[in-house]
Short mmCIF file of C-alpha atoms in Angstrom, two decimals:
data_model
loop_
_atom_site.label_atom_id
_atom_site.label_comp_id
_atom_site.label_asym_id
_atom_site.label_seq_id
_atom_site.Cartn_x
_atom_site.Cartn_y
_atom_site.Cartn_z
CA MET A 1 141.60 121.35 79.90
CA ASN A 2 142.76 120.14 83.26
CA LYS A 3 140.00 122.09 85.00
CA LYS A 4 137.34 120.51 82.77
CA LEU A 5 138.74 117.04 83.42
CA LEU A 6 138.84 117.61 87.17
CA PHE A 7 135.28 118.93 87.17
CA SER A 8 134.10 115.93 85.17
CA LEU A 9 135.71 113.52 87.61
CA LEU A 10 134.18 115.26 90.62
CA LEU A 11 130.76 115.23 88.97
CA LEU A 12 131.09 111.52 88.18
CA PHE A 13 132.12 110.77 91.77
CA ALA A 14 129.16 112.71 93.18
CA VAL A 15 126.68 110.99 90.92
CA THR A 16 128.12 107.56 91.77
CA THR A 17 128.00 108.27 95.52
CA VAL A 18 124.37 109.41 95.38
CA ALA A 19 123.41 106.38 93.30
CA PHE A 20 125.19 104.04 95.71
CA ALA A 21 123.50 105.65 98.71
CA GLN A 22 120.09 105.31 97.11
CA THR A 23 120.77 101.70 96.20
CA LYS A 24 121.91 100.89 99.74
CA GLU A 25 118.84 102.52 101.29
CA GLU A 26 116.57 100.66 98.90
CA LEU A 27 118.24 97.35 99.71
CA GLU A 28 117.99 97.98 103.46
CA ALA A 29 114.29 98.81 103.07
CA GLN A 30 113.69 95.60 101.12
CA LYS A 31 115.59 93.63 103.75
CA ALA A 32 113.45 95.11 106.53
CA GLU A 33 110.26 94.14 104.69
CA LYS A 34 111.48 90.57 104.13
CA GLN A 35 112.61 90.28 107.77
CA ALA A 36 109.19 91.42 108.99
CA GLU A 37 107.55 88.77 106.80
CA ALA A 38 109.98 86.12 108.04
CA ASP A 39 109.30 87.04 111.69
CA LYS A 40 105.58 86.80 111.03
CA PHE A 41 105.85 83.34 109.47
CA GLN A 42 108.23 82.15 112.22
CA GLY A 43 105.75 83.25 114.86
CA GLU A 44 102.98 81.34 113.11
CA ALA A 45 105.24 78.26 112.85
CA ASN A 46 106.07 78.48 116.57
CA ALA A 47 102.39 78.68 117.43
CA LEU A 48 101.63 75.60 115.33
CA GLN A 49 104.53 73.73 116.99
CA ALA A 50 103.15 74.63 120.42
CA GLN A 51 99.79 73.11 119.41
CA ILE A 52 101.55 69.98 118.17
CA ASP A 53 103.52 69.66 121.44
CA ALA A 54 100.29 69.95 123.43
CA LEU A 55 98.69 66.98 121.66
CA PRO A 56 98.58 63.64 123.51
CA GLY A 57 101.21 61.04 122.63
CA TRP A 58 104.90 60.34 122.83
CA ARG A 59 107.57 63.01 123.11
CA THR A 60 111.19 61.95 122.70
CA GLY A 61 114.50 63.76 122.51
CA ALA A 62 118.18 63.65 123.37
CA PHE A 63 121.22 65.90 123.50
CA GLY A 64 124.75 65.39 124.74
CA THR A 65 128.23 66.81 125.21
CA ILE A 66 131.54 65.45 123.95
CA GLY A 67 134.75 66.92 125.34
CA GLY A 68 138.35 65.87 124.83
CA SER A 69 141.96 67.00 124.69
CA LEU A 70 145.39 65.52 123.91
CA SER A 71 148.80 67.00 124.72
CA ASN A 72 152.42 65.90 124.35
CA PHE A 73 155.57 67.45 125.86
CA SER A 74 159.20 66.60 125.12
CA ASN A 75 162.08 68.17 127.07
CA TRP A 76 159.76 70.86 128.43
CA TYR A 77 161.94 71.59 131.44
CA GLY A 78 159.78 74.37 132.81
CA GLN A 79 157.38 71.81 134.29
CA GLY A 80 157.99 69.03 136.77
CA THR A 81 157.44 66.29 134.18
CA PRO A 82 159.31 67.43 131.03
CA ASP A 83 158.37 64.37 128.92
CA LEU A 84 154.67 63.92 129.24
CA ALA A 85 151.70 62.64 127.24
CA SER A 86 148.28 63.39 128.65
CA GLY A 87 144.71 63.43 127.52
CA SER A 88 141.08 63.28 128.50
CA PHE A 89 137.82 62.32 126.83
CA GLY A 90 134.29 62.60 128.14
CA ILE A 91 130.73 62.16 126.91
CA THR A 92 127.40 63.11 128.44
CA LEU A 93 124.00 61.94 127.18
CA ASN A 94 120.58 63.21 128.21
CA ALA A 95 117.59 61.39 126.72
CA PHE A 96 113.88 61.25 127.46
CA ALA A 97 110.77 59.44 126.26
CA ASN A 98 107.52 60.81 127.67
CA LYS A 99 103.98 59.68 126.97
CA ILE A 100 101.53 62.46 127.84
CA GLU A 101 97.80 61.75 127.82
CA ASP A 102 94.78 63.58 129.19
CA LYS A 103 94.29 61.18 132.13
CA TYR A 104 97.84 59.95 132.77
CA PHE A 105 101.53 60.38 131.97
CA TRP A 106 104.58 58.15 131.79
CA ARG A 107 107.94 59.96 131.89
CA ASN A 108 111.25 58.17 131.31
CA SER A 109 114.72 59.74 131.39
CA LEU A 110 118.35 58.69 131.06
CA LEU A 111 121.50 60.52 132.16
CA THR A 112 125.02 59.19 131.68
CA ASN A 113 128.34 61.01 132.07
CA LEU A 114 131.52 59.05 131.30
CA ASN A 115 135.09 60.37 131.28
CA TRP A 116 138.52 58.85 130.68
CA ILE A 117 141.87 60.48 131.57
CA LYS A 118 145.53 59.73 130.75
CA PHE A 119 148.77 60.91 132.39
CA ASP A 120 151.88 59.22 131.02
CA ASP A 121 155.33 60.13 132.34
CA LYS A 122 157.64 58.90 129.57
CA ASN A 123 160.62 58.86 131.95
CA ASP A 124 158.88 56.45 134.33
CA ASP A 125 158.88 52.88 132.98
CA ASP A 126 156.45 51.80 135.68
CA ASP A 127 153.99 54.56 134.85
CA ASP A 128 150.57 53.50 133.62
CA ASP A 129 150.16 55.00 130.13
CA SER A 130 146.59 53.80 129.55
CA PHE A 131 143.39 55.80 129.82
CA LYS A 132 141.82 55.51 133.28
CA ASN A 133 138.21 55.88 134.30
CA GLY A 134 137.30 59.37 135.43
CA THR A 135 133.74 60.63 135.80
CA ASP A 136 131.29 57.75 135.91
CA VAL A 137 127.58 58.57 136.28
CA PHE A 138 124.55 56.54 135.21
CA ASN A 139 120.97 57.40 136.14
CA ILE A 140 117.69 56.09 134.75
CA SER A 141 114.19 56.85 136.02
CA SER A 142 110.58 56.08 135.19
CA LEU A 143 107.64 58.08 136.57
CA TYR A 144 103.99 57.09 136.07
CA GLY A 145 101.06 59.23 137.23
CA ARG A 146 97.27 59.49 137.08
CA ASN A 147 96.05 63.07 136.86
CA LEU A 148 93.84 64.47 139.60
CA SER A 149 93.88 67.98 138.15
CA LYS A 150 95.95 70.05 135.73
CA THR A 151 98.79 70.36 138.24
CA TRP A 152 98.50 67.36 140.61
CA ALA A 153 98.67 63.60 140.07
CA ILE A 154 99.03 60.39 142.07
CA SER A 155 102.32 58.86 140.97
CA GLY A 156 104.83 56.06 141.32
CA LEU A 157 108.57 56.42 140.70
CA MET A 158 111.42 54.03 140.06
CA GLU A 159 114.94 55.50 139.90
CA TYR A 160 118.20 53.58 139.56
CA ARG A 161 121.70 55.05 139.68
CA THR A 162 125.16 53.50 139.72
CA THR A 163 128.46 53.56 137.81
CA LEU A 164 129.19 51.76 134.52
CA LEU A 165 132.95 51.83 133.96
CA ASP A 166 134.06 50.82 137.43
CA ASN A 167 132.35 49.09 140.37
CA PHE A 168 129.08 48.52 138.56
CA ASN A 169 126.24 48.21 141.09
CA ASP A 170 128.75 48.56 143.95
CA PRO A 171 127.17 50.69 145.15
CA GLY A 172 123.91 50.81 143.23
CA TYR A 173 120.77 52.59 144.40
CA LEU A 174 117.19 51.71 143.51
CA ASP A 175 114.39 53.96 144.74
CA VAL A 176 110.81 52.69 144.53
CA GLY A 177 108.01 54.78 145.95
CA VAL A 178 104.55 56.33 145.64
CA GLY A 179 103.09 59.73 146.37
CA ALA A 180 102.20 62.82 144.36
CA THR A 181 103.59 64.74 141.41
CA TRP A 182 103.18 68.50 141.02
CA THR A 183 103.52 70.31 137.67
CA PRO A 184 103.04 74.00 138.50
CA ILE A 185 104.38 75.22 135.15
CA GLU A 186 105.24 73.67 131.82
CA ASN A 187 108.50 71.66 131.78
CA LEU A 188 108.80 71.61 135.61
CA ILE A 189 108.13 68.28 137.36
CA VAL A 190 108.19 68.01 141.17
CA VAL A 191 107.88 64.51 142.67
CA ILE A 192 106.94 64.20 146.37
CA HIS A 193 106.87 60.59 147.55
CA PRO A 194 106.65 60.14 151.36
CA LEU A 195 106.53 56.34 150.93
CA ASN A 196 109.81 55.31 149.30
CA TYR A 197 112.23 52.45 149.87
CA ASN A 198 115.89 52.99 149.03
CA PHE A 199 117.49 49.67 148.05
CA VAL A 200 121.30 49.83 148.29
CA PHE A 201 123.41 47.18 146.55
CA ALA A 202 127.03 46.90 147.73
CA LYS A 203 129.63 44.40 148.86
CA ASN A 204 130.41 46.32 152.05
CA ASP A 205 127.33 45.62 154.18
CA ALA A 206 128.99 47.28 157.18
CA VAL A 207 128.73 50.70 155.48
CA PHE A 208 125.84 50.55 153.04
CA GLU A 209 122.30 49.92 154.25
CA SER A 210 118.84 50.07 152.70
CA SER A 211 116.09 52.02 154.44
CA MET A 212 112.65 53.57 154.22
CA GLY A 213 112.28 57.30 153.65
CA ALA A 214 110.95 60.15 151.52
CA LYS A 215 111.90 60.81 147.92
CA ILE A 216 111.81 64.30 146.37
CA VAL A 217 112.73 65.02 142.74
CA ALA A 218 112.60 68.32 140.87
CA ASP A 219 113.29 68.29 137.12
CA TYR A 220 113.20 71.18 134.66
CA THR A 221 113.89 70.51 130.98
CA ARG A 222 113.56 73.25 128.38
CA GLN A 223 114.45 73.99 124.78
CA ILE A 224 114.48 77.62 123.64
CA GLY A 225 115.58 77.92 120.03
CA ALA A 226 119.20 76.78 119.86
CA ILE A 227 119.45 76.30 123.65
CA ASN A 228 118.85 72.99 125.44
CA PHE A 229 118.80 73.05 129.23
CA LYS A 230 118.13 70.43 131.90
CA THR A 231 118.49 70.56 135.66
CA ASN A 232 117.58 67.71 138.01
CA PHE A 233 117.64 67.57 141.81
CA SER A 234 117.02 64.22 143.50
CA THR A 235 117.15 63.55 147.23
CA PHE A 236 116.35 60.65 149.54
CA GLN A 237 115.73 61.42 153.22
CA SER A 238 115.91 58.28 155.32
CA TYR A 239 113.46 57.83 158.21
CA LYS A 240 115.99 55.59 159.99
CA SER A 241 119.05 57.86 160.08
CA SER A 242 120.30 61.03 158.39
CA GLU A 243 123.54 59.13 157.69
CA LEU A 244 121.62 57.06 155.13
CA SER A 245 120.25 60.12 153.31
CA ASN A 246 121.72 61.49 150.08
CA TRP A 247 121.13 64.08 147.36
CA THR A 248 122.35 64.67 143.78
CA TRP A 249 122.03 67.78 141.60
CA THR A 250 122.92 67.53 137.88
CA ASN A 251 122.83 70.23 135.20
CA SER A 252 123.26 70.08 131.42
CA PHE A 253 123.43 72.98 128.99
CA SER A 254 124.03 73.00 125.24
CA TYR A 255 123.95 75.72 122.59
CA THR A 256 123.68 74.79 118.91
CA LEU A 257 126.08 76.77 116.72
CA TRP A 258 125.77 75.03 113.36
CA LYS A 259 123.20 72.43 112.31
CA MET A 260 123.29 69.85 115.15
CA ILE A 261 126.71 70.80 116.54
CA GLY A 262 127.35 73.29 119.33
CA VAL A 263 128.99 73.72 122.72
CA GLY A 264 127.91 72.04 125.94
CA PHE A 265 128.56 72.28 129.66
CA ASP A 266 127.61 69.76 132.35
CA PHE A 267 128.21 69.80 136.07
CA GLY A 268 126.93 67.89 139.07
CA LEU A 269 127.01 67.97 142.88
CA ARG A 270 126.37 65.16 145.32
CA SER A 271 126.39 64.44 149.04
CA ASN A 272 126.36 60.83 150.22
CA GLN A 273 127.79 59.87 153.60
CA GLN A 274 127.73 56.14 152.87
CA GLU A 275 129.93 56.60 149.79
CA ALA A 276 132.26 58.92 151.67
CA LEU A 277 132.63 56.43 154.54
CA ASN A 278 133.25 53.55 152.16
CA TYR A 279 136.01 55.52 150.39
CA ALA A 280 137.60 56.55 153.70
CA PHE A 281 137.49 52.95 154.94
CA ASN A 282 139.24 51.71 151.77
CA GLN A 283 141.98 54.32 152.27
CA TRP A 284 142.42 53.55 155.97
CA ASP A 285 145.55 51.69 157.15
CA PRO A 286 144.74 49.53 160.20
CA ALA A 287 148.44 49.49 161.08
CA GLY A 288 148.62 53.29 161.08
CA THR A 289 147.88 55.82 163.77
CA ASP A 290 144.60 57.14 162.34
CA ALA A 291 141.36 56.03 163.96
CA GLU A 292 139.03 53.73 162.10
CA PRO A 293 136.62 55.79 159.95
CA THR A 294 133.05 56.00 161.24
CA PHE A 295 130.06 58.19 160.56
CA ASP A 296 130.95 60.17 163.71
CA ASN A 297 134.47 61.17 162.58
CA LEU A 298 133.79 61.25 158.85
CA ASP A 299 134.70 64.30 156.75
CA ASN A 300 131.87 64.18 154.21
CA LYS A 301 133.17 66.48 151.47
CA LEU A 302 130.93 67.72 148.70
CA GLN A 303 131.28 65.62 145.52
CA SER A 304 131.37 67.39 142.14
CA TYR A 305 132.19 66.98 138.45
CA TYR A 306 131.99 69.02 135.25
CA THR A 307 132.44 68.46 131.50
CA PHE A 308 132.88 71.12 128.82
CA GLY A 309 133.21 70.52 125.10
CA LEU A 310 131.37 70.09 121.82
CA SER A 311 127.70 69.13 121.97
CA TYR A 312 125.50 67.23 119.56
CA LYS A 313 121.73 67.45 119.40
CA PHE A 314 120.10 64.17 118.43
#
């Protein structure tokens, strides 16, 4: 009796296993067929979207990064400040509005990166426990061009950059110039303007000075599925003096994880001798032993910032 029962159980197990294997293989085959159909329809949808994007008219978009953190320590004696409250919050926004026509184009872009930081020593009554301004970047540009061919155009550019949270328009830079724009591939814009005037707005006239020069801008903006990417390099080369030249390189990257929310990373580099000299002059003590800061003895360090956090695609 026991042998018959054991044999029956083994037979039932074998039959169930075979049936399960067949069902799994059938389901995997059905899934493969559906996936092939989905890939086909997605390819057709992408092709239609490419045709839509190529049509004349307005193209707008925006994406940004939000990053923040808060921390609180009480009697944490392993660090130099055992009772501490700290935090940071930052936001980056990239937006564009481009009108693309057969004979001309008008490209407008906005970049802003704002950051606030807090460091509160609870044991220091004189400590400032408020959020202070950190990263402060504001850049807006407008480029208009008349097409000469598929890749070249005569163009005019206006670009303004300053800070918003602190020292607004001190300094502020306004570039106005004319020249040519080259678009060798889709999404890449190269501006070459040999006739450009760099207006500098600042209270310290002894350091900041406007001048004539050449303006070069390279911008690459791309969206690939869930990835948004933008890199922008802008430089002004003064004809009067290299001390009045400057360059800025900004980069923004975001990856959508769920619906419109994802992760983002932004970083930027800048070199500007006028800003470096103005900062050194404000830190200089005339009663001290250090020499007065000048362009000749200036240590022009590379400026940089970065922000990492959650991103939101508008």
